[in-house]
PDB file of C-alpha atoms in Angstrom:
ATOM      1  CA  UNK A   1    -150.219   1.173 -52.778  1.00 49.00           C
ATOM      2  CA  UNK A   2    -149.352  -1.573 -55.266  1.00 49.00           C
ATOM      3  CA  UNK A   3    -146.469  -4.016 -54.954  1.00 50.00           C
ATOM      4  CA  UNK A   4    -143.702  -3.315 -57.016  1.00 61.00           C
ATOM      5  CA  UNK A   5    -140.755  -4.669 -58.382  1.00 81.00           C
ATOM      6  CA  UNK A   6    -137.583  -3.710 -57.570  1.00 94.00           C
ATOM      7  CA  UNK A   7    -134.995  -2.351 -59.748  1.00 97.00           C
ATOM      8  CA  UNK A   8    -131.868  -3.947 -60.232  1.00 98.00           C
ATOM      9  CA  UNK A   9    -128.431  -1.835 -60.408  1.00 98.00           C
ATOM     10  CA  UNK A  10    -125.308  -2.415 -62.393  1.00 98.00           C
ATOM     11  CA  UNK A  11    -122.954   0.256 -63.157  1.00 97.00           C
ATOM     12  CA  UNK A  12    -118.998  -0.028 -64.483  1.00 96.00           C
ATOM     13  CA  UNK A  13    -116.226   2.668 -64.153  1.00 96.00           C
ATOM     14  CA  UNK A  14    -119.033   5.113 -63.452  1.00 96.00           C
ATOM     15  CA  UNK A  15    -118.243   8.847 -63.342  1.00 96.00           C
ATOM     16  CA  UNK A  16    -119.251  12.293 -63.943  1.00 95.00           C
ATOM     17  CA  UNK A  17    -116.774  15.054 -64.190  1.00 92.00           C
ATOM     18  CA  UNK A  18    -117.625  19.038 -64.804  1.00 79.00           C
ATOM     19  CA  UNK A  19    -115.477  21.721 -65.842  1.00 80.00           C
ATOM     20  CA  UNK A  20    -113.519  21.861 -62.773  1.00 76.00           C
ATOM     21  CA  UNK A  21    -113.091  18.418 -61.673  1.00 89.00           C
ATOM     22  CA  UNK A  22    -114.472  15.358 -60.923  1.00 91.00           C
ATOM     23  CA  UNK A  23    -117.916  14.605 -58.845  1.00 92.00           C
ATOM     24  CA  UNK A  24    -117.283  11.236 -58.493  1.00 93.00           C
ATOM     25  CA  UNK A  25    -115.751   8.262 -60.900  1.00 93.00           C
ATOM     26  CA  UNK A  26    -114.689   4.740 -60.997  1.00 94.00           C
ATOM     27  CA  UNK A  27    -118.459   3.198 -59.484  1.00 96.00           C
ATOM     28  CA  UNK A  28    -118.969  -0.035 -59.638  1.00 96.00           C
ATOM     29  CA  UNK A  29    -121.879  -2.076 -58.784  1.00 97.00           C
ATOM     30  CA  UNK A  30    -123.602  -5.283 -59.522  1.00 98.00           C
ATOM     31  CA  UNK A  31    -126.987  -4.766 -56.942  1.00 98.00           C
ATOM     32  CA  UNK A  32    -129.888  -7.190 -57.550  1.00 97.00           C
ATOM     33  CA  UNK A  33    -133.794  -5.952 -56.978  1.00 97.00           C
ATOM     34  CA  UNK A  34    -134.921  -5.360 -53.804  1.00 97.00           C
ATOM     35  CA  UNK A  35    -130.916  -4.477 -52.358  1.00 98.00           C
ATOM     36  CA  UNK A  36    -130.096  -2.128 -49.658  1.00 98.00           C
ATOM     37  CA  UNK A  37    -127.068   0.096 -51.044  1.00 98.00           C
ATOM     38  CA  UNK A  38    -125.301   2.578 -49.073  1.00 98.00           C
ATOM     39  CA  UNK A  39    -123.634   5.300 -50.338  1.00 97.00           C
ATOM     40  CA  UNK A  40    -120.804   6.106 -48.167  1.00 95.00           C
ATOM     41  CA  UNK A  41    -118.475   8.699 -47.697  1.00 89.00           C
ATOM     42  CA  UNK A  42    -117.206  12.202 -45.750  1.00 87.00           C
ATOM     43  CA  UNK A  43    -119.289  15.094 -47.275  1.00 85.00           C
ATOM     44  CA  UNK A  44    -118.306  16.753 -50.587  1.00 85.00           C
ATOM     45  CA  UNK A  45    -117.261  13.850 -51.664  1.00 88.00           C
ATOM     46  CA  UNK A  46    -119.697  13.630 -54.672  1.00 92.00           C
ATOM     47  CA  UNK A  47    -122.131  11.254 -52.521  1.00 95.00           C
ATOM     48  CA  UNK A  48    -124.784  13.321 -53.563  1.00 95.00           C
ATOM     49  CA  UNK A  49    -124.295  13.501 -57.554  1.00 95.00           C
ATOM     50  CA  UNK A  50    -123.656   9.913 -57.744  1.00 97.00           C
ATOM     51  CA  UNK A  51    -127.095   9.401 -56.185  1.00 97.00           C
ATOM     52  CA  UNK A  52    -128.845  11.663 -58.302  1.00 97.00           C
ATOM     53  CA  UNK A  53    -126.763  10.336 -61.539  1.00 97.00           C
ATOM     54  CA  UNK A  54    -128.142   6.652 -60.534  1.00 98.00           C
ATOM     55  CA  UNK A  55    -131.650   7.804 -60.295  1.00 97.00           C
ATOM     56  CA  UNK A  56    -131.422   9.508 -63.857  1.00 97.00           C
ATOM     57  CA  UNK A  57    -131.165  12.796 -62.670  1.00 95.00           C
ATOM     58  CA  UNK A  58    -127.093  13.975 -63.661  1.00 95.00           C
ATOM     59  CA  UNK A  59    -126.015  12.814 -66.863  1.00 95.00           C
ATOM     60  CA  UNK A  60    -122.459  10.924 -66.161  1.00 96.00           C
ATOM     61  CA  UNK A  61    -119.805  11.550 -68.775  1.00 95.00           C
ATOM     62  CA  UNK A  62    -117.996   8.064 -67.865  1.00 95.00           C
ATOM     63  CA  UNK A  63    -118.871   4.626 -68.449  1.00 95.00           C
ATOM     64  CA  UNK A  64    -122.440   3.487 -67.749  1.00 92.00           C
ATOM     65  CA  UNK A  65    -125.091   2.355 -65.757  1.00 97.00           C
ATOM     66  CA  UNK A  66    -128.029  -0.003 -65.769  1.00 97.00           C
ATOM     67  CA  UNK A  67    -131.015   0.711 -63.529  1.00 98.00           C
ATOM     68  CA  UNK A  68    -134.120  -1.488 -64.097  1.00 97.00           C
ATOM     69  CA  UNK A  69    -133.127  -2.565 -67.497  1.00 96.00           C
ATOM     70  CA  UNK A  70    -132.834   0.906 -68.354  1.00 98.00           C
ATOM     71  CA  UNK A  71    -129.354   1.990 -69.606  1.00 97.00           C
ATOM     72  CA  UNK A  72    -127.429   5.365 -68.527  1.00 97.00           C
ATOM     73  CA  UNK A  73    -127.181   7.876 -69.661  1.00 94.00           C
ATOM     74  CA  UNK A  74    -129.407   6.583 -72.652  1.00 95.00           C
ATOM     75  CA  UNK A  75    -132.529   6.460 -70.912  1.00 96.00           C
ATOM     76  CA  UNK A  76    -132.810   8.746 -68.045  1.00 97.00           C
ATOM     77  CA  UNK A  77    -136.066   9.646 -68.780  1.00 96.00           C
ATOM     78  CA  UNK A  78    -136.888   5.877 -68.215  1.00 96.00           C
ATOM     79  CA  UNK A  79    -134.924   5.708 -64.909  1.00 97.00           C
ATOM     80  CA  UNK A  80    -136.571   8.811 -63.959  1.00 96.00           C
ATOM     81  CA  UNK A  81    -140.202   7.442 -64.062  1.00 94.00           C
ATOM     82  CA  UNK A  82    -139.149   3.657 -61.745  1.00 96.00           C
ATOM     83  CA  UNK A  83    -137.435   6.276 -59.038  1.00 97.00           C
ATOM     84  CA  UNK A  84    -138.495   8.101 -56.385  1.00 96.00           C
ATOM     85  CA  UNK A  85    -136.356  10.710 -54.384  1.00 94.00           C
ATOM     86  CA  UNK A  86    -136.342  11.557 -50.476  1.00 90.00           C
ATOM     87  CA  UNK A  87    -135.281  14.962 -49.787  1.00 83.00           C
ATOM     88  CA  UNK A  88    -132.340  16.534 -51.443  1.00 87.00           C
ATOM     89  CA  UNK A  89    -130.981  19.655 -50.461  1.00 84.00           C
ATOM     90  CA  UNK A  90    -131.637  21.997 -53.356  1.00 84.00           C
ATOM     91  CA  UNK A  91    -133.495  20.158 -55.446  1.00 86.00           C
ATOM     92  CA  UNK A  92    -136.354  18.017 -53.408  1.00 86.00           C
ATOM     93  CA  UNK A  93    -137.313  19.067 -50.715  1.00 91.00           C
ATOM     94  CA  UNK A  94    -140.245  18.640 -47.799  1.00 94.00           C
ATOM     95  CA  UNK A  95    -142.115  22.367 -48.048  1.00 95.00           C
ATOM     96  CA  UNK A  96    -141.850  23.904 -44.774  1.00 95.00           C
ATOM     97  CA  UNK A  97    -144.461  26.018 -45.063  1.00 95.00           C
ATOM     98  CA  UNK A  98    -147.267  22.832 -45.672  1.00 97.00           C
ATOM     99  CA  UNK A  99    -148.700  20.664 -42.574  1.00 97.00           C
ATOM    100  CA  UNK A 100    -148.009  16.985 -42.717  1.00 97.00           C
ATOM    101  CA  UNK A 101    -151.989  16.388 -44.728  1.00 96.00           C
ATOM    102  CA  UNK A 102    -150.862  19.051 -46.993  1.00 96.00           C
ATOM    103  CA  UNK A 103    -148.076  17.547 -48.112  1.00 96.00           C
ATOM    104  CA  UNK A 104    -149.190  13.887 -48.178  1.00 96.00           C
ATOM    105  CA  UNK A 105    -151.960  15.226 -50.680  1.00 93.00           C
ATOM    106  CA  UNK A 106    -149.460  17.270 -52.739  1.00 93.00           C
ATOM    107  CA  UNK A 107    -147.941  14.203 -53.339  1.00 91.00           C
ATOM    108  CA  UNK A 108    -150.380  12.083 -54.189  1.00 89.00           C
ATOM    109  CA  UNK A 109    -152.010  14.768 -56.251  1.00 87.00           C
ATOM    110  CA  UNK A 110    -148.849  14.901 -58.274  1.00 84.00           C
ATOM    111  CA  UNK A 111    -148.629  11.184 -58.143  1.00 75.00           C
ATOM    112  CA  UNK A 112    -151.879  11.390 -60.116  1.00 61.00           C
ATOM    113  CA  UNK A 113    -151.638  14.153 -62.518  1.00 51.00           C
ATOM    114  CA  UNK A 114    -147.561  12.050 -63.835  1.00 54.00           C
ATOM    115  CA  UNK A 115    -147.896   8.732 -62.740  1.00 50.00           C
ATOM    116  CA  UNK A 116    -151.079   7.526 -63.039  1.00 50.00           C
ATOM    117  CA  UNK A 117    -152.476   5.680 -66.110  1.00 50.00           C
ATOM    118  CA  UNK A 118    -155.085   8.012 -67.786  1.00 46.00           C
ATOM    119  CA  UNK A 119    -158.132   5.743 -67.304  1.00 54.00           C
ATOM    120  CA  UNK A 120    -157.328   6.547 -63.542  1.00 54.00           C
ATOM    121  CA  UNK A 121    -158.215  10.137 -64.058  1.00 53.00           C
ATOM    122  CA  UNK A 122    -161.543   9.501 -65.742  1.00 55.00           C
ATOM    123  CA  UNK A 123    -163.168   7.483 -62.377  1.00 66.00           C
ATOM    124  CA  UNK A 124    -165.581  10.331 -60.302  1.00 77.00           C
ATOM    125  CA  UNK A 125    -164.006  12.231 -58.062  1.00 72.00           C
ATOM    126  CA  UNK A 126    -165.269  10.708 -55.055  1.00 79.00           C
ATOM    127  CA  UNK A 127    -163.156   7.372 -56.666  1.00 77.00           C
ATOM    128  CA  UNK A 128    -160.604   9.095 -57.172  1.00 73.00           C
ATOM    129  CA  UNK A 129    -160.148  10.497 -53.563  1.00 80.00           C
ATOM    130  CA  UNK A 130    -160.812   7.101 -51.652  1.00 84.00           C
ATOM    131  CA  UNK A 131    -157.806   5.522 -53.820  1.00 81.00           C
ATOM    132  CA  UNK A 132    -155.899   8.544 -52.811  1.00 83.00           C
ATOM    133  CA  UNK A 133    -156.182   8.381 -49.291  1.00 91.00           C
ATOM    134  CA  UNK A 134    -155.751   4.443 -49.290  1.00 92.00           C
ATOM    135  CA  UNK A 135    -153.118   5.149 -51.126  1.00 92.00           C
ATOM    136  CA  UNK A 136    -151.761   7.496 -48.094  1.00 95.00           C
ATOM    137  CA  UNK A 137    -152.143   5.111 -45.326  1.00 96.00           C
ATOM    138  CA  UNK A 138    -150.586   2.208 -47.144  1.00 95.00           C
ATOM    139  CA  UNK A 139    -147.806   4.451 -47.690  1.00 96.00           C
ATOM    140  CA  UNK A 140    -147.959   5.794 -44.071  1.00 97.00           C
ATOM    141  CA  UNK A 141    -148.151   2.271 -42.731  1.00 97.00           C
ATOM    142  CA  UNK A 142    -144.885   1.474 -44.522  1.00 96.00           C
ATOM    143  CA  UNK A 143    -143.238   4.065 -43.377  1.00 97.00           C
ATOM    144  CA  UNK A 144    -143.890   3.579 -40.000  1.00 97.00           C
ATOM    145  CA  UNK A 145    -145.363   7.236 -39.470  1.00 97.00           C
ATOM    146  CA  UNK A 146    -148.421   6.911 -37.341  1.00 97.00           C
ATOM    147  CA  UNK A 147    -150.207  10.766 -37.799  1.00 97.00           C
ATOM    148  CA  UNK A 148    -151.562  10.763 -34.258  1.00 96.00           C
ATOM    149  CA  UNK A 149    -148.674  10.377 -32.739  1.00 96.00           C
ATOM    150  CA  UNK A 150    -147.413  14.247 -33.866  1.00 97.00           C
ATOM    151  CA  UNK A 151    -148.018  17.183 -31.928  1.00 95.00           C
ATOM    152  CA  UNK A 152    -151.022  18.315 -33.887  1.00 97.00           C
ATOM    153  CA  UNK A 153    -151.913  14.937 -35.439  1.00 97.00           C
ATOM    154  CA  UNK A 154    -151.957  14.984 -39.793  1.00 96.00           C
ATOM    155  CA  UNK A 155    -152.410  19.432 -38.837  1.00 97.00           C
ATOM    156  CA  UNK A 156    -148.809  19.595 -37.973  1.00 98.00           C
ATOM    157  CA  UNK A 157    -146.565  21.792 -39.777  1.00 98.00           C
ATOM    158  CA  UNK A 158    -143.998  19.900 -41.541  1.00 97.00           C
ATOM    159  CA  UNK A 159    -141.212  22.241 -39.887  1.00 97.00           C
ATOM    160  CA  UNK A 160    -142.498  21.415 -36.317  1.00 97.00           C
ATOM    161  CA  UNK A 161    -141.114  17.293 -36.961  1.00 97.00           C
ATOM    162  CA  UNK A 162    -138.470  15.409 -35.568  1.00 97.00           C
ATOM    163  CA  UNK A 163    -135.400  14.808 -38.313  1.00 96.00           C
ATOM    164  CA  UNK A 164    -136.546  10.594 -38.245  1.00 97.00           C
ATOM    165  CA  UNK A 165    -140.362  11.712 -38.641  1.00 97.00           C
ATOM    166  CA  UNK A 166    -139.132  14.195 -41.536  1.00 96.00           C
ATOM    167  CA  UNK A 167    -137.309  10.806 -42.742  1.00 96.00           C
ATOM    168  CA  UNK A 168    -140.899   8.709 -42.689  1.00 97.00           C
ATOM    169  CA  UNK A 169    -142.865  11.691 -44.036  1.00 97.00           C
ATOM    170  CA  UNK A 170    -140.459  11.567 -46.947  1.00 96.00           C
ATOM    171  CA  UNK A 171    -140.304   8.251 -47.512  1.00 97.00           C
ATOM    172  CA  UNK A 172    -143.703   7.808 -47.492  1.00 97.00           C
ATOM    173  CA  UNK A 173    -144.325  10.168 -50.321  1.00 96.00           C
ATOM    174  CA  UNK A 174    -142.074   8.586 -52.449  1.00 95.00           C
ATOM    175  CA  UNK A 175    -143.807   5.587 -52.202  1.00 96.00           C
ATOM    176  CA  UNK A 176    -146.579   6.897 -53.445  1.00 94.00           C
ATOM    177  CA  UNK A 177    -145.985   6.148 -56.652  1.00 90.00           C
ATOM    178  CA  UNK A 178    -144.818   2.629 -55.978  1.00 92.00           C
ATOM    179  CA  UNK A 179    -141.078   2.971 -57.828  1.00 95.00           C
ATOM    180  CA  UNK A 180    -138.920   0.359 -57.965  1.00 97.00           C
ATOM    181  CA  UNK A 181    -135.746   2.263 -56.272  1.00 98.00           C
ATOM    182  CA  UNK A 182    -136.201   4.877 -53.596  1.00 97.00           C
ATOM    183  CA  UNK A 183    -133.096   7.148 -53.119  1.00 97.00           C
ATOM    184  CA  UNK A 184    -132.414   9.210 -49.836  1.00 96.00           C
ATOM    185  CA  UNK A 185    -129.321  11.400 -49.098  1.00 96.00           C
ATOM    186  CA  UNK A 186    -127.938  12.588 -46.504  1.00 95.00           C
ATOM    187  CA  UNK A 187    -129.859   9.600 -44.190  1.00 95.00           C
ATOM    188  CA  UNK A 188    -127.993   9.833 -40.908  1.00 92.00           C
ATOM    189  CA  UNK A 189    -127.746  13.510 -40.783  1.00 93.00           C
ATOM    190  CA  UNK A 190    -128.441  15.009 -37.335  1.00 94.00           C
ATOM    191  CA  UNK A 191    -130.009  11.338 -36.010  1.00 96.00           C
ATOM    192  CA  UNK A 192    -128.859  10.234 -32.727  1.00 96.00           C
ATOM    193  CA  UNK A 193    -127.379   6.356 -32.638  1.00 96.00           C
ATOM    194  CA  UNK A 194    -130.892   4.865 -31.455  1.00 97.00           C
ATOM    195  CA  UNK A 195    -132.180   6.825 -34.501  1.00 97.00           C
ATOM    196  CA  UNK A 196    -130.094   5.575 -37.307  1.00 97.00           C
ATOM    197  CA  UNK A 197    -130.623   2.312 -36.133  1.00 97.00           C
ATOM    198  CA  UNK A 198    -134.339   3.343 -36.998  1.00 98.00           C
ATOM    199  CA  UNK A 199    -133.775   4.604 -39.772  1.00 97.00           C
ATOM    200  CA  UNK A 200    -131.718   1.833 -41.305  1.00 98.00           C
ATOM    201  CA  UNK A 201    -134.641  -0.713 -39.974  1.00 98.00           C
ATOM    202  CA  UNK A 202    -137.242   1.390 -41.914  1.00 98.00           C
ATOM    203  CA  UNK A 203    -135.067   1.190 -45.288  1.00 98.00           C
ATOM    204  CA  UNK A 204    -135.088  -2.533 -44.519  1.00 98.00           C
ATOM    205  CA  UNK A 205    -138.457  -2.891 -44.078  1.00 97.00           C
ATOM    206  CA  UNK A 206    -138.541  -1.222 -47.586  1.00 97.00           C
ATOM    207  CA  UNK A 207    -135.974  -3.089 -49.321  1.00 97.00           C
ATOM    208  CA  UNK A 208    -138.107  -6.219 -48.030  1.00 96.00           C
ATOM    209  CA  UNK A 209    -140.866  -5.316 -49.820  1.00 95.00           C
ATOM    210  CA  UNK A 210    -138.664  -6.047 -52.815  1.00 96.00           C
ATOM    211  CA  UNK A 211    -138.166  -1.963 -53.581  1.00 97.00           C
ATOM    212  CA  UNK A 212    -134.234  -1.287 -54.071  1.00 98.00           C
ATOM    213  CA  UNK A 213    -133.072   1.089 -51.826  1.00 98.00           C
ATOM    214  CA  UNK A 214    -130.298   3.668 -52.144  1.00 98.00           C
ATOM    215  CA  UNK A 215    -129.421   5.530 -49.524  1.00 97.00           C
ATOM    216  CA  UNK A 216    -126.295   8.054 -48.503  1.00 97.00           C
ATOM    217  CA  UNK A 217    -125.008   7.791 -45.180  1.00 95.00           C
ATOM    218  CA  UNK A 218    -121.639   8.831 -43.597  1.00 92.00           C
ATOM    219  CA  UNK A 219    -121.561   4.896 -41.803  1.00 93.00           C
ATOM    220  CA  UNK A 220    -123.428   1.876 -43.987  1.00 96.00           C
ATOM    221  CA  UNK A 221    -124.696  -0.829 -41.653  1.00 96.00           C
ATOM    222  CA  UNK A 222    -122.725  -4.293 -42.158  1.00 96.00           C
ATOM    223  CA  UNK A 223    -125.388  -5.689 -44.086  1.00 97.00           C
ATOM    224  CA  UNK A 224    -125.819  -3.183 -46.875  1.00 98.00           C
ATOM    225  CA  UNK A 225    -123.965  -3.260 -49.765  1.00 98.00           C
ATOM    226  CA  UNK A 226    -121.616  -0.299 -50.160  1.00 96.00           C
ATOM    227  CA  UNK A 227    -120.722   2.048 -52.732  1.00 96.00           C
ATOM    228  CA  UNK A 228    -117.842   4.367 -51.311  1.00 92.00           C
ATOM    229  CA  UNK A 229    -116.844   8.482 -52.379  1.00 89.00           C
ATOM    230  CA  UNK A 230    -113.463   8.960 -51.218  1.00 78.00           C
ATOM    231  CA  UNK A 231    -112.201  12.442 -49.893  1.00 68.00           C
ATOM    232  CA  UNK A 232    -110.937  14.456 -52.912  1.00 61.00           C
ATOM    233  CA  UNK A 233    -106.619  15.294 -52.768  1.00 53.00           C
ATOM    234  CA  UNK A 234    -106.381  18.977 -52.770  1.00 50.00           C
ATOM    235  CA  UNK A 235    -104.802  20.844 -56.069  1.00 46.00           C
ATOM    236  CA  UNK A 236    -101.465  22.408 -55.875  1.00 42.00           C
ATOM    237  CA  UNK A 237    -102.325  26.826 -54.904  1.00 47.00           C
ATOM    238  CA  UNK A 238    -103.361  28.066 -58.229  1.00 44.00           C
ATOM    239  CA  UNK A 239    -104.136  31.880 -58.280  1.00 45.00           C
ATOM    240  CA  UNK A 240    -108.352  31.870 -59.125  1.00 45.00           C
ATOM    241  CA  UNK A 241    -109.364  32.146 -62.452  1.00 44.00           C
ATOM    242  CA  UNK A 242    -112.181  34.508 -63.781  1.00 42.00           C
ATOM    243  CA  UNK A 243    -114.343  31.944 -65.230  1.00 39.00           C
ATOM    244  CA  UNK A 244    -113.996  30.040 -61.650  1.00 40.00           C
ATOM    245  CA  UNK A 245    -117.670  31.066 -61.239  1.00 36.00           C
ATOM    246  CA  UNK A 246    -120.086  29.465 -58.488  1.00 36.00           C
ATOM    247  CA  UNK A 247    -122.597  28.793 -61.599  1.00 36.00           C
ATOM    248  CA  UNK A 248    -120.428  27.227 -63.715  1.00 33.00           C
ATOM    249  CA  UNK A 249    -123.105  24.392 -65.579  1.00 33.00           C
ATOM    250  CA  UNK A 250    -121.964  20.675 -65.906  1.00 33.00           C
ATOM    251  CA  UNK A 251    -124.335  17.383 -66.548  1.00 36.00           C
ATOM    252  CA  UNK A 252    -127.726  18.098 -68.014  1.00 39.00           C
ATOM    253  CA  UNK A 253    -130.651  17.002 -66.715  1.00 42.00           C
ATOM    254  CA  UNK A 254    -134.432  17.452 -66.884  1.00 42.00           C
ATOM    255  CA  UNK A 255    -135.480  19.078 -70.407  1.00 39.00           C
ATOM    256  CA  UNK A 256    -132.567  19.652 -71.223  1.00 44.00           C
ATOM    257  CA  UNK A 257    -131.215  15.779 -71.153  1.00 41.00           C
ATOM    258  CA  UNK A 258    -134.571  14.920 -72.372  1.00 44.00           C
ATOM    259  CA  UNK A 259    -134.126  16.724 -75.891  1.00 42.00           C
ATOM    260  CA  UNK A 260    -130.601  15.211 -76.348  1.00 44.00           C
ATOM    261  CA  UNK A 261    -131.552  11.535 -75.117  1.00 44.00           C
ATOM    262  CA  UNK A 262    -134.423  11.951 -78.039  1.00 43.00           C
ATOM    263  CA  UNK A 263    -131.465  13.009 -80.668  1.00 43.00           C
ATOM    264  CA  UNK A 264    -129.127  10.703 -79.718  1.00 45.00           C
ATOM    265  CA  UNK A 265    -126.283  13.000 -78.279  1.00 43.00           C
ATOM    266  CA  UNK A 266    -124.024  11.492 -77.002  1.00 41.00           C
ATOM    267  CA  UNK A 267    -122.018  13.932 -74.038  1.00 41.00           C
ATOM    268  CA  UNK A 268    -118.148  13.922 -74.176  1.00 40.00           C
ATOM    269  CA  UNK A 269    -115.729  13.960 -71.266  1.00 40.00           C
ATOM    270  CA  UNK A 270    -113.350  17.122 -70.790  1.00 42.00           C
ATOM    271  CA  UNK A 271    -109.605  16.372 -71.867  1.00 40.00           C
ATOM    272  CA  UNK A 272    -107.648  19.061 -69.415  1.00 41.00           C
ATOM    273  CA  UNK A 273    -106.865  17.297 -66.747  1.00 38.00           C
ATOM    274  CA  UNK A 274    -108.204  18.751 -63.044  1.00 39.00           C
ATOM    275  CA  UNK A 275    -107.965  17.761 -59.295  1.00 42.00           C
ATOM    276  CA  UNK A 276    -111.410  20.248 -57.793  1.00 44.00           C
ATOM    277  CA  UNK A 277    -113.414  17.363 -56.960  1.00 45.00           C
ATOM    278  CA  UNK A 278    -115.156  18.940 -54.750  1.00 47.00           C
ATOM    279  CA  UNK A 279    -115.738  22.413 -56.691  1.00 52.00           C
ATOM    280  CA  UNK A 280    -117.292  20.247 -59.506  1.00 49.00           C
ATOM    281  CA  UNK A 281    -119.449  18.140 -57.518  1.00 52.00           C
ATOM    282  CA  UNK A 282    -121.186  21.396 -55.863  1.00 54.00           C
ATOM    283  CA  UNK A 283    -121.186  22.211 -59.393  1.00 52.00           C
ATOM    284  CA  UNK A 284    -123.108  19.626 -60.708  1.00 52.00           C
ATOM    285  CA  UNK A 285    -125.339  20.283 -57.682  1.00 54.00           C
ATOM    286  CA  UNK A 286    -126.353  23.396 -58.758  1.00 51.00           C
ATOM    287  CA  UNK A 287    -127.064  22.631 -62.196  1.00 48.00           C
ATOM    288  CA  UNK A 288    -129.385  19.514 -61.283  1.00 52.00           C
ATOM    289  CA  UNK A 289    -131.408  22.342 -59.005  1.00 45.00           C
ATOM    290  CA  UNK A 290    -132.090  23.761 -61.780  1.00 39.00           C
ATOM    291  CA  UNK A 291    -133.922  20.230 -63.709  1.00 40.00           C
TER     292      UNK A 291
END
């Protein structure tokens, strides 16, 4: 696994807002490479968009971002290729159905096939799968997942592991394909107290390695540096509107924000005013399950 640099991340009155309300807005950040962030906040509070809108994943509709050098939402298809996602509800997850090998060689067969240069994929094949598996226990080894210690060793079904070991697993996939920030949501979900403190220690060990780390949380540690989602106020009883569908589209991502970054588009910002922070943030959700 190579060594490599970490992404730095600046971002100024930051927001993304959908057509019924606002995800999250007002972000600021000034986050040298190699920083442990924390994303903090009670759920539906837009945690989740504002990590996938800093990894260049949601396209914000409110001031802008810097991650890497790599402007937002100008570039997302730059910020896209120096990032690397733990499991998101929806839109990355571990596969359930694989055993822990399985998956480790999913990833680095993807890894291959999108992030490897192209003289990489002319070596033999015998080459090719001794990098690979290097590749896998450096990762591992970072991660602090040891396979023997599981049930059934690297033959264990992803579903059959422990929430932390789920955590490693992840993390070591992403690492794969060395980026230079690794995001993770939802990090403390259903880990006891010895277990975040873990968990937090692993994204350390990480961010020491001089890899930016973003991670959401419901509690940063005191040493992180903390981006917060505040609880959204609730809207005065309106009586529900037709078009208040549970598909209702805001940012774009994937192809879609591809073929207007190439064009130039800029994306505008909705004039009516609206309170249904929460309703546009599982909105925006959605519509980046979709990238």
């Amino acid at each position: 696994m190579d060594s490599p640099h970490g992404a730095a991340v600046k971002a100024e009155d930051f927001g993304l807002k959908g057509p019924r309300g606002w995800a999250f807005r007002g972000v600021g950040i000034d986050a040298a490479p190699g920083s442990l962030i924390a994303v903090e906040g009670p759920s539906g509070s837009g945690r989740t968009c504002l990590l996938l809108a800093l990894t260049g994943r949601m396209k914000p509709t409110r001031g802008h971002a810097e991650v890497g050098g790599h402007h937002l939402p100008k570039r997302m298809t730059a910020v896209r290729r120096i990032t690397a996602l733990g499991p998101v509800s929806g839109v990355n997850e571990l596969d359930q159905a694989l055993t822990v090998a399985e998956q480790l060689r999913e990833g680095a067969l993807l890894q291959r096939h999108y992030g490897a240069p192209v003289r990489a994929m002319l070596r033999p094949r015998a080459e090719r799968r001794a990098a690979a598996e290097a590749r896998i226990a450096a990762a591992l080894e970072a991660a602090g997942l040891d396979l023997a210690t599981l049930p059934k060793g690297e033959r264990t079904s992803v579903r059959d592991l422990e929430r932390l070991e789920a955590v490693r697993l992840s993390v070591a996939i992403a690492l794969l394909g060395s980026p230079g920030l690794l995001a993770l949501d939802d990090l403390d979900l259903k880990l006891s107290d010895t277990e975040r403190v873990e968990a937090w220690d692993l994204l350390r060990a990480v961010a020491a390695r001089g890899i930016t780390v973003l991670a959401v949380c419901s509690e940063a540690p005191a040493d992180a540096i903390v981006l917060r989602t505040s609880p959204k106020e609730p809207d005065a009883p309106r009586a529900p509107a037709a078009s208040d569908t549970p598909a209702a589209a805001i940012a774009e991502s994937g192809a879609d924000a591809e073929s207007r970054e190439e064009s130039g588009e800029e994306s505008g910002t909705d004039t009516k005013t609206e309170n249904d922070d929460t309703k546009g943030a599982d909105d925006a959700l959605a519509e980046a399950g979709r990238a």
